[in-house]
Amino acid sequence: MRLNVTVNGEARQADDVWEGESLLYVLRERMGLPGSKNACEQGECGSCTVYVDGVPACACLIAAGQAEGRDIITVEGLADGEGLHPVQQAFLEAGAVQCGFCTPGLLVQTHDLLERVESPSDPEIREALAGNLCRCTGYEKILDAVRLAAGRMAGTSR
Ligand code: FES
Ligand code: FES
């Protein structure tokens, strides 16, 4: 099939796509967007999280055929050109990135949380990120990063 999607605001096409291959594969291998990570390919870890029509979803669980016509935003699309998004900057500064496999999914999920809740409580942050597994950080630095980003983004237009 020929797949037509909007990715990070740009109309994109890919040819000779098998309907059953994952959106994650399409993004990484066909569209040159390796930010979203493939850590489990089973919907368990959240490393592949992207926005699909404005809702965070595991790209490894979405078949290419289901993605036709959708609006996709990946971790690359959060940045403003060369400038990092405040959520990305906060993860960097807080030391919330080690191997980085979980980071793209955490960034998208945190972005979504802070779009919905200006100053989330710790339980709200933990709940929002419950589907994103990190094998390295112990989560404390991740919580620090979300609090830092929330503080900086409060009252700004996101
Ligand atoms: S790679 Fe998709 S949830 Fe783990
Ligand atoms: S930084 Fe390695 S899995 Fe989270």
Coordinates of C-alpha atoms and ligand atoms in Angstrom, one line a residue:
M1 CA 0.0 0.0 0.0
R2 CA 0.9 3.6 -0.3
L3 CA 0.7 5.2 3.2
N4 CA -0.3 8.8 3.6
V5 CA 0.2 10.4 7.0
T6 CA 1.0 13.8 8.4
V7 CA 4.2 13.6 10.5
N8 CA 5.3 16.5 12.6
G9 CA 3.1 18.9 10.5
E10 CA 4.4 17.6 7.2
A11 CA 2.5 15.5 4.7
R12 CA 4.5 12.2 4.1
Q13 CA 4.1 9.2 1.9
A14 CA 5.7 5.8 1.9
D15 CA 5.3 3.2 -0.8
D16 CA 5.3 -0.5 -0.8
V17 CA 4.3 -0.6 2.9
W18 CA 2.8 -3.8 4.2
E19 CA -0.5 -3.0 6.0
G20 CA 0.6 -5.1 9.0
E21 CA 4.0 -3.5 9.7
S22 CA 4.1 -1.2 12.6
L23 CA 3.8 2.5 12.6
L24 CA 7.0 2.5 14.6
Y25 CA 8.8 0.6 11.8
V26 CA 7.4 3.1 9.2
L27 CA 8.6 6.1 11.2
R28 CA 12.1 4.7 12.0
E29 CA 12.9 2.7 8.9
R30 CA 11.0 4.4 6.1
M31 CA 10.7 8.0 7.2
G32 CA 14.1 8.5 8.8
L33 CA 12.8 9.4 12.3
P34 CA 14.7 7.2 14.7
G35 CA 13.7 9.2 17.8
S36 CA 10.9 6.8 18.8
K37 CA 12.6 3.7 20.2
N38 CA 11.8 0.0 19.8
A39 CA 12.5 -1.5 23.2
C40 CA 9.9 -4.3 23.5
E41 CA 7.7 -4.1 20.4
Q42 CA 4.9 -5.5 22.6
G43 CA 3.2 -2.5 24.0
E44 CA 4.8 -3.0 27.4
C45 CA 7.4 -0.2 27.7
G46 CA 6.2 3.0 26.2
S47 CA 9.5 3.8 24.5
C48 CA 7.8 4.1 21.1
T49 CA 5.1 6.6 22.3
V50 CA 4.0 9.1 19.7
Y51 CA 0.9 11.3 19.4
V52 CA -1.7 9.9 17.0
D53 CA -4.4 12.4 16.3
G54 CA -3.4 14.2 19.5
V55 CA -3.5 11.1 21.8
P56 CA -0.3 9.4 23.0
A57 CA -0.1 5.8 21.7
C58 CA 2.4 3.0 21.3
A59 CA 3.6 3.1 17.7
C60 CA 4.7 -0.5 17.9
L61 CA 1.0 -1.6 18.4
I62 CA -0.4 0.4 15.5
A63 CA -0.4 -1.2 12.1
A64 CA 0.6 0.9 9.1
G65 CA -2.9 0.3 7.6
Q66 CA -4.5 1.8 10.7
A67 CA -2.2 4.9 10.5
E68 CA -3.5 5.9 7.1
G69 CA -4.6 9.6 7.1
R70 CA -3.6 10.1 10.8
D71 CA -1.8 13.1 12.3
I72 CA 1.4 11.8 14.0
I73 CA 3.7 13.8 16.2
T74 CA 6.9 12.2 17.3
V75 CA 9.5 13.2 19.8
E76 CA 11.4 15.0 17.0
G77 CA 8.2 17.1 16.5
L78 CA 8.2 18.5 20.1
A79 CA 11.3 20.6 19.4
D80 CA 11.1 24.0 17.8
G81 CA 13.7 23.5 15.1
E82 CA 17.1 23.4 16.8
G83 CA 15.6 24.6 20.1
L84 CA 14.6 21.9 22.6
H85 CA 11.1 21.9 24.0
P86 CA 11.1 22.9 27.8
V87 CA 10.2 19.2 28.6
Q88 CA 13.2 18.0 26.6
Q89 CA 15.5 20.7 28.2
A90 CA 14.3 19.7 31.7
F91 CA 15.1 16.0 31.2
L92 CA 18.6 17.0 30.0
E93 CA 19.2 19.3 32.9
A94 CA 17.7 17.1 35.6
G95 CA 19.9 14.1 34.5
A96 CA 16.8 12.1 33.7
V97 CA 18.5 10.5 30.7
Q98 CA 20.9 7.6 31.0
C99 CA 20.8 5.0 28.1
G100 CA 17.9 7.1 26.7
F101 CA 15.8 4.2 25.4
C102 CA 12.8 5.2 27.5
T103 CA 13.3 8.9 27.0
P104 CA 11.4 9.6 23.8
G105 CA 8.3 8.0 25.2
L106 CA 8.6 9.8 28.5
L107 CA 9.0 13.1 26.7
V108 CA 5.8 12.6 24.7
Q109 CA 3.9 11.4 27.7
T110 CA 5.2 14.2 29.9
H111 CA 4.3 16.7 27.2
D112 CA 0.8 15.4 27.1
L113 CA 0.5 15.5 30.9
L114 CA 1.6 19.1 31.1
E115 CA -0.8 20.1 28.2
R116 CA -3.6 18.8 30.4
V117 CA -2.4 19.6 33.9
E118 CA -0.4 22.7 34.6
S119 CA 1.0 21.7 38.0
P120 CA 0.6 17.9 38.4
S121 CA 1.0 16.4 41.8
D122 CA 3.6 13.6 42.3
P123 CA 0.8 10.9 42.2
E124 CA -0.5 12.5 39.0
I125 CA 2.9 12.4 37.4
R126 CA 3.4 8.7 38.5
E127 CA 0.0 7.8 37.1
A128 CA 0.7 9.6 33.8
L129 CA 4.0 7.9 33.3
A130 CA 3.0 4.4 34.7
G131 CA 3.2 2.9 31.2
N132 CA 6.7 4.1 30.5
L133 CA 9.3 1.8 31.8
C134 CA 12.9 3.0 32.6
R135 CA 15.6 0.4 33.3
C136 CA 18.3 2.9 34.4
T137 CA 17.3 6.0 36.3
G138 CA 15.2 4.8 39.3
Y139 CA 12.6 7.4 38.3
E140 CA 13.6 10.1 40.8
K141 CA 15.4 12.1 38.2
I142 CA 12.5 11.7 35.8
L143 CA 10.1 13.1 38.5
D144 CA 12.6 16.0 39.0
A145 CA 12.5 16.7 35.3
V146 CA 8.7 16.7 35.1
R147 CA 8.5 19.1 38.1
L148 CA 11.2 21.3 36.5
A149 CA 9.3 21.4 33.2
A150 CA 6.0 22.0 34.9
G151 CA 7.4 25.0 36.8
R152 CA 8.9 26.5 33.7
M153 CA 5.9 26.0 31.6
A154 CA 3.3 27.2 34.1
G155 CA 1.5 30.2 32.8
T156 CA 3.2 30.1 29.4
S157 CA 1.5 29.3 26.1
R158 CA 2.6 25.7 25.3
Ligands
FES1 S1 8.4 -0.6 21.9 FE1 6.4 -0.1 21.9 S2 5.7 -0.3 23.9 FE2 7.8 -1.0 23.9
FES2 S1 17.4 5.9 30.7 FE1 17.7 3.8 30.2 S2 15.8 2.9 30.1 FE2 15.5 4.9 30.9

